[in-house]
Amino acid sequence: MLFTNLFHWLLGAGRELAVLVISMMPLVELRGAVPLGVAAGMPLLVLYPLAILGNMLPIPFLLFFGEKLLDWVCTLRPLEKYATAYKQKLLAKTSEVTKYTRIGLFLFVAVPLPGTGAWSGALIATLLKMPKGKALLSILGGVLTAGLIMLAASMSVVGVAGLL
């Protein structure tokens, strides 16, 4: 609901900006922006690249500073409990990624399930001290794949809804 309201508020500045901003948000990322863009009637050739761009913009920053940022957020009183639990959840998922390294990171980001995505993938890569260039390519591949999955799913839902 919060993200739907944010999207509608951002629509005042244009659908394109709304998709770009929502794609940059942790936990929502392009998994939330693509369905909202499809529902808003955006052309797919505009929606897909904007969602990818928005999702990838924070990733280099996270690859360089993610672990320090996460450690700092864990010290903030209002967020301490949530951030510490999130860090523990990420650490628990590192075995899934380390087993196959780059392919594991790609799959972790590509499969649009709760708790996965580019932000989580970048933080896992920093916690595992993966080479930044290889991690960035794996995350980009995962984001491209997740974007296609979300486009297909969103178009299917919109198509079925149009039949009703």
PDB file of C-alpha atoms in Angstrom:
ATOM      1  CA  MET A   1       0.000   0.000   0.000  1.00  0.00           C
ATOM      2  CA  LEU A   2       2.806   2.402   0.915  1.00  0.00           C
ATOM      3  CA  PHE A   3       4.571   1.788  -2.391  1.00  0.00           C
ATOM      4  CA  THR A   4       1.344   2.137  -4.372  1.00  0.00           C
ATOM      5  CA  ASN A   5       0.751   5.507  -2.704  1.00  0.00           C
ATOM      6  CA  LEU A   6       4.349   6.523  -3.398  1.00  0.00           C
ATOM      7  CA  PHE A   7       3.964   5.469  -7.029  1.00  0.00           C
ATOM      8  CA  HIS A   8       0.795   7.533  -7.420  1.00  0.00           C
ATOM      9  CA  TRP A   9       2.497  10.518  -5.794  1.00  0.00           C
ATOM     10  CA  LEU A  10       5.481  10.118  -8.124  1.00  0.00           C
ATOM     11  CA  LEU A  11       3.142   9.873 -11.111  1.00  0.00           C
ATOM     12  CA  GLY A  12       2.693  13.621 -10.738  1.00  0.00           C
ATOM     13  CA  ALA A  13       6.283  13.922 -11.971  1.00  0.00           C
ATOM     14  CA  GLY A  14       5.738  11.242 -14.615  1.00  0.00           C
ATOM     15  CA  ARG A  15       5.477   7.483 -14.866  1.00  0.00           C
ATOM     16  CA  GLU A  16       9.105   7.213 -15.913  1.00  0.00           C
ATOM     17  CA  LEU A  17      10.407   8.901 -12.756  1.00  0.00           C
ATOM     18  CA  ALA A  18       8.064   6.780 -10.628  1.00  0.00           C
ATOM     19  CA  VAL A  19       9.435   3.535 -12.112  1.00  0.00           C
ATOM     20  CA  LEU A  20      13.031   4.732 -11.781  1.00  0.00           C
ATOM     21  CA  VAL A  21      12.654   5.743  -8.114  1.00  0.00           C
ATOM     22  CA  ILE A  22      10.690   2.667  -7.037  1.00  0.00           C
ATOM     23  CA  SER A  23      13.241   0.414  -8.773  1.00  0.00           C
ATOM     24  CA  MET A  24      15.975   1.926  -6.607  1.00  0.00           C
ATOM     25  CA  MET A  25      14.176   1.169  -3.333  1.00  0.00           C
ATOM     26  CA  PRO A  26      15.427  -1.765  -1.271  1.00  0.00           C
ATOM     27  CA  LEU A  27      13.137  -4.782  -0.965  1.00  0.00           C
ATOM     28  CA  VAL A  28      10.768  -3.444  -3.666  1.00  0.00           C
ATOM     29  CA  GLU A  29      13.249  -2.885  -6.497  1.00  0.00           C
ATOM     30  CA  LEU A  30      12.106  -3.664 -10.028  1.00  0.00           C
ATOM     31  CA  ARG A  31       9.940  -6.490  -8.689  1.00  0.00           C
ATOM     32  CA  GLY A  32       7.504  -3.814  -7.555  1.00  0.00           C
ATOM     33  CA  ALA A  33       8.189  -1.146 -10.167  1.00  0.00           C
ATOM     34  CA  VAL A  34       7.579  -3.337 -13.226  1.00  0.00           C
ATOM     35  CA  PRO A  35       4.027  -4.422 -12.275  1.00  0.00           C
ATOM     36  CA  LEU A  36       3.140  -0.841 -11.358  1.00  0.00           C
ATOM     37  CA  GLY A  37       4.578   0.413 -14.658  1.00  0.00           C
ATOM     38  CA  VAL A  38       2.621  -2.208 -16.607  1.00  0.00           C
ATOM     39  CA  ALA A  39      -0.541  -1.278 -14.703  1.00  0.00           C
ATOM     40  CA  ALA A  40       0.110   2.399 -15.534  1.00  0.00           C
ATOM     41  CA  GLY A  41       0.251   1.489 -19.231  1.00  0.00           C
ATOM     42  CA  MET A  42       3.907   2.282 -19.823  1.00  0.00           C
ATOM     43  CA  PRO A  43       5.431   1.041 -23.090  1.00  0.00           C
ATOM     44  CA  LEU A  44       7.588  -2.016 -22.362  1.00  0.00           C
ATOM     45  CA  LEU A  45      10.548  -0.601 -24.294  1.00  0.00           C
ATOM     46  CA  VAL A  46      10.589   2.328 -21.877  1.00  0.00           C
ATOM     47  CA  LEU A  47       9.580   0.479 -18.714  1.00  0.00           C
ATOM     48  CA  TYR A  48      12.163  -2.337 -18.856  1.00  0.00           C
ATOM     49  CA  PRO A  49      15.317  -0.193 -19.316  1.00  0.00           C
ATOM     50  CA  LEU A  50      14.177   2.328 -16.679  1.00  0.00           C
ATOM     51  CA  ALA A  51      13.491  -0.436 -14.168  1.00  0.00           C
ATOM     52  CA  ILE A  52      16.899  -2.009 -14.856  1.00  0.00           C
ATOM     53  CA  LEU A  53      18.665   1.352 -14.579  1.00  0.00           C
ATOM     54  CA  GLY A  54      16.879   2.235 -11.351  1.00  0.00           C
ATOM     55  CA  ASN A  55      17.584  -1.152  -9.822  1.00  0.00           C
ATOM     56  CA  MET A  56      21.277  -1.058 -10.756  1.00  0.00           C
ATOM     57  CA  LEU A  57      22.088   2.554  -9.777  1.00  0.00           C
ATOM     58  CA  PRO A  58      22.653   1.823  -6.053  1.00  0.00           C
ATOM     59  CA  ILE A  59      24.522  -1.458  -6.617  1.00  0.00           C
ATOM     60  CA  PRO A  60      28.092  -0.148  -7.201  1.00  0.00           C
ATOM     61  CA  PHE A  61      27.728   1.980  -4.061  1.00  0.00           C
ATOM     62  CA  LEU A  62      26.528  -1.071  -2.107  1.00  0.00           C
ATOM     63  CA  LEU A  63      29.368  -3.232  -3.413  1.00  0.00           C
ATOM     64  CA  PHE A  64      31.902  -0.735  -2.084  1.00  0.00           C
ATOM     65  CA  PHE A  65      30.198   0.445   1.108  1.00  0.00           C
ATOM     66  CA  GLY A  66      27.430  -2.092   1.800  1.00  0.00           C
ATOM     67  CA  GLU A  67      29.021  -3.882   4.733  1.00  0.00           C
ATOM     68  CA  LYS A  68      29.939  -0.609   6.469  1.00  0.00           C
ATOM     69  CA  LEU A  69      26.479   0.794   5.777  1.00  0.00           C
ATOM     70  CA  LEU A  70      24.801  -2.319   7.171  1.00  0.00           C
ATOM     71  CA  ASP A  71      27.025  -2.273  10.268  1.00  0.00           C
ATOM     72  CA  TRP A  72      26.192   1.420  10.810  1.00  0.00           C
ATOM     73  CA  VAL A  73      22.429   0.846  10.414  1.00  0.00           C
ATOM     74  CA  CYS A  74      22.705  -1.964  12.990  1.00  0.00           C
ATOM     75  CA  THR A  75      23.834   0.671  15.529  1.00  0.00           C
ATOM     76  CA  LEU A  76      20.838   2.996  15.023  1.00  0.00           C
ATOM     77  CA  ARG A  77      18.332   2.591  17.837  1.00  0.00           C
ATOM     78  CA  PRO A  78      15.084   2.577  15.835  1.00  0.00           C
ATOM     79  CA  LEU A  79      16.481   0.243  13.154  1.00  0.00           C
ATOM     80  CA  GLU A  80      18.897  -1.825  15.236  1.00  0.00           C
ATOM     81  CA  LYS A  81      16.667  -4.875  15.739  1.00  0.00           C
ATOM     82  CA  TYR A  82      15.446  -4.979  12.130  1.00  0.00           C
ATOM     83  CA  ALA A  83      18.898  -4.359  10.598  1.00  0.00           C
ATOM     84  CA  THR A  84      20.567  -6.972  12.788  1.00  0.00           C
ATOM     85  CA  ALA A  85      17.903  -9.541  11.883  1.00  0.00           C
ATOM     86  CA  TYR A  86      18.300  -8.647   8.187  1.00  0.00           C
ATOM     87  CA  LYS A  87      22.077  -9.065   8.398  1.00  0.00           C
ATOM     88  CA  GLN A  88      21.654 -12.459  10.066  1.00  0.00           C
ATOM     89  CA  LYS A  89      19.178 -13.482   7.354  1.00  0.00           C
ATOM     90  CA  LEU A  90      21.682 -12.448   4.673  1.00  0.00           C
ATOM     91  CA  LEU A  91      24.460 -14.360   6.382  1.00  0.00           C
ATOM     92  CA  ALA A  92      22.216 -17.430   6.529  1.00  0.00           C
ATOM     93  CA  LYS A  93      21.668 -17.187   2.763  1.00  0.00           C
ATOM     94  CA  THR A  94      25.377 -16.892   1.951  1.00  0.00           C
ATOM     95  CA  SER A  95      25.705 -20.677   1.742  1.00  0.00           C
ATOM     96  CA  GLU A  96      23.295 -20.652  -1.217  1.00  0.00           C
ATOM     97  CA  VAL A  97      25.519 -18.138  -2.994  1.00  0.00           C
ATOM     98  CA  THR A  98      28.972 -19.432  -2.035  1.00  0.00           C
ATOM     99  CA  LYS A  99      28.187 -22.933  -3.224  1.00  0.00           C
ATOM    100  CA  TYR A 100      28.131 -21.709  -6.831  1.00  0.00           C
ATOM    101  CA  THR A 101      29.706 -18.219  -6.382  1.00  0.00           C
ATOM    102  CA  ARG A 102      28.907 -16.102  -9.460  1.00  0.00           C
ATOM    103  CA  ILE A 103      26.153 -18.363 -10.764  1.00  0.00           C
ATOM    104  CA  GLY A 104      24.745 -18.604  -7.244  1.00  0.00           C
ATOM    105  CA  LEU A 105      24.680 -14.814  -6.947  1.00  0.00           C
ATOM    106  CA  PHE A 106      23.058 -14.536 -10.386  1.00  0.00           C
ATOM    107  CA  LEU A 107      20.336 -17.048  -9.436  1.00  0.00           C
ATOM    108  CA  PHE A 108      19.801 -15.412  -6.053  1.00  0.00           C
ATOM    109  CA  VAL A 109      19.112 -12.062  -7.729  1.00  0.00           C
ATOM    110  CA  ALA A 110      17.244 -13.462 -10.761  1.00  0.00           C
ATOM    111  CA  VAL A 111      14.560 -15.447  -8.958  1.00  0.00           C
ATOM    112  CA  PRO A 112      11.948 -12.919  -7.836  1.00  0.00           C
ATOM    113  CA  LEU A 113      11.255 -14.231  -4.343  1.00  0.00           C
ATOM    114  CA  PRO A 114      10.903 -12.246  -1.108  1.00  0.00           C
ATOM    115  CA  GLY A 115      14.290 -11.436   0.411  1.00  0.00           C
ATOM    116  CA  THR A 116      16.197 -11.775  -2.833  1.00  0.00           C
ATOM    117  CA  GLY A 117      17.159  -9.089  -5.325  1.00  0.00           C
ATOM    118  CA  ALA A 118      19.977  -6.766  -6.275  1.00  0.00           C
ATOM    119  CA  TRP A 119      20.244  -5.034  -2.894  1.00  0.00           C
ATOM    120  CA  SER A 120      20.424  -8.305  -0.956  1.00  0.00           C
ATOM    121  CA  GLY A 121      22.732  -9.787  -3.578  1.00  0.00           C
ATOM    122  CA  ALA A 122      25.116  -6.834  -3.360  1.00  0.00           C
ATOM    123  CA  LEU A 123      25.172  -7.011   0.433  1.00  0.00           C
ATOM    124  CA  ILE A 124      25.833 -10.758   0.342  1.00  0.00           C
ATOM    125  CA  ALA A 125      28.640 -10.188  -2.189  1.00  0.00           C
ATOM    126  CA  THR A 126      30.273  -7.636   0.137  1.00  0.00           C
ATOM    127  CA  LEU A 127      29.888  -9.880   3.177  1.00  0.00           C
ATOM    128  CA  LEU A 128      31.537 -12.700   1.199  1.00  0.00           C
ATOM    129  CA  LYS A 129      34.268 -10.359  -0.105  1.00  0.00           C
ATOM    130  CA  MET A 130      33.499 -11.343  -3.709  1.00  0.00           C
ATOM    131  CA  PRO A 131      35.423  -9.476  -6.425  1.00  0.00           C
ATOM    132  CA  LYS A 132      33.346  -6.375  -7.160  1.00  0.00           C
ATOM    133  CA  GLY A 133      33.489  -6.604 -10.959  1.00  0.00           C
ATOM    134  CA  LYS A 134      32.361 -10.221 -11.044  1.00  0.00           C
ATOM    135  CA  ALA A 135      29.665  -9.553  -8.458  1.00  0.00           C
ATOM    136  CA  LEU A 136      28.395  -6.565 -10.467  1.00  0.00           C
ATOM    137  CA  LEU A 137      28.103  -8.669 -13.638  1.00  0.00           C
ATOM    138  CA  SER A 138      26.298 -11.471 -11.803  1.00  0.00           C
ATOM    139  CA  ILE A 139      23.897  -8.998 -10.217  1.00  0.00           C
ATOM    140  CA  LEU A 140      23.271  -7.260 -13.551  1.00  0.00           C
ATOM    141  CA  GLY A 141      22.483 -10.605 -15.194  1.00  0.00           C
ATOM    142  CA  GLY A 142      20.132 -11.430 -12.334  1.00  0.00           C
ATOM    143  CA  VAL A 143      18.385  -8.069 -12.573  1.00  0.00           C
ATOM    144  CA  LEU A 144      17.946  -8.438 -16.350  1.00  0.00           C
ATOM    145  CA  THR A 145      16.449 -11.903 -15.853  1.00  0.00           C
ATOM    146  CA  ALA A 146      14.219 -10.843 -12.947  1.00  0.00           C
ATOM    147  CA  GLY A 147      12.995  -7.927 -15.063  1.00  0.00           C
ATOM    148  CA  LEU A 148      11.972 -10.276 -17.876  1.00  0.00           C
ATOM    149  CA  ILE A 149      10.244 -12.610 -15.417  1.00  0.00           C
ATOM    150  CA  MET A 150       8.360  -9.708 -13.848  1.00  0.00           C
ATOM    151  CA  LEU A 151       7.390  -8.312 -17.265  1.00  0.00           C
ATOM    152  CA  ALA A 152       6.017 -11.690 -18.350  1.00  0.00           C
ATOM    153  CA  ALA A 153       4.145 -12.179 -15.070  1.00  0.00           C
ATOM    154  CA  SER A 154       2.771  -8.631 -15.087  1.00  0.00           C
ATOM    155  CA  MET A 155       1.649  -8.830 -18.705  1.00  0.00           C
ATOM    156  CA  SER A 156      -0.057 -12.172 -17.970  1.00  0.00           C
ATOM    157  CA  VAL A 157      -1.940 -10.722 -15.012  1.00  0.00           C
ATOM    158  CA  VAL A 158      -2.975  -7.656 -17.003  1.00  0.00           C
ATOM    159  CA  GLY A 159      -4.056  -9.903 -19.904  1.00  0.00           C
ATOM    160  CA  VAL A 160      -6.156 -12.138 -17.655  1.00  0.00           C
ATOM    161  CA  ALA A 161      -7.652  -9.112 -15.901  1.00  0.00           C
ATOM    162  CA  GLY A 162      -8.636  -7.720 -19.307  1.00  0.00           C
ATOM    163  CA  LEU A 163     -10.620 -10.895 -20.018  1.00  0.00           C
ATOM    164  CA  LEU A 164     -12.753 -10.486 -16.905  1.00  0.00           C
TER     165      LEU A 164
END
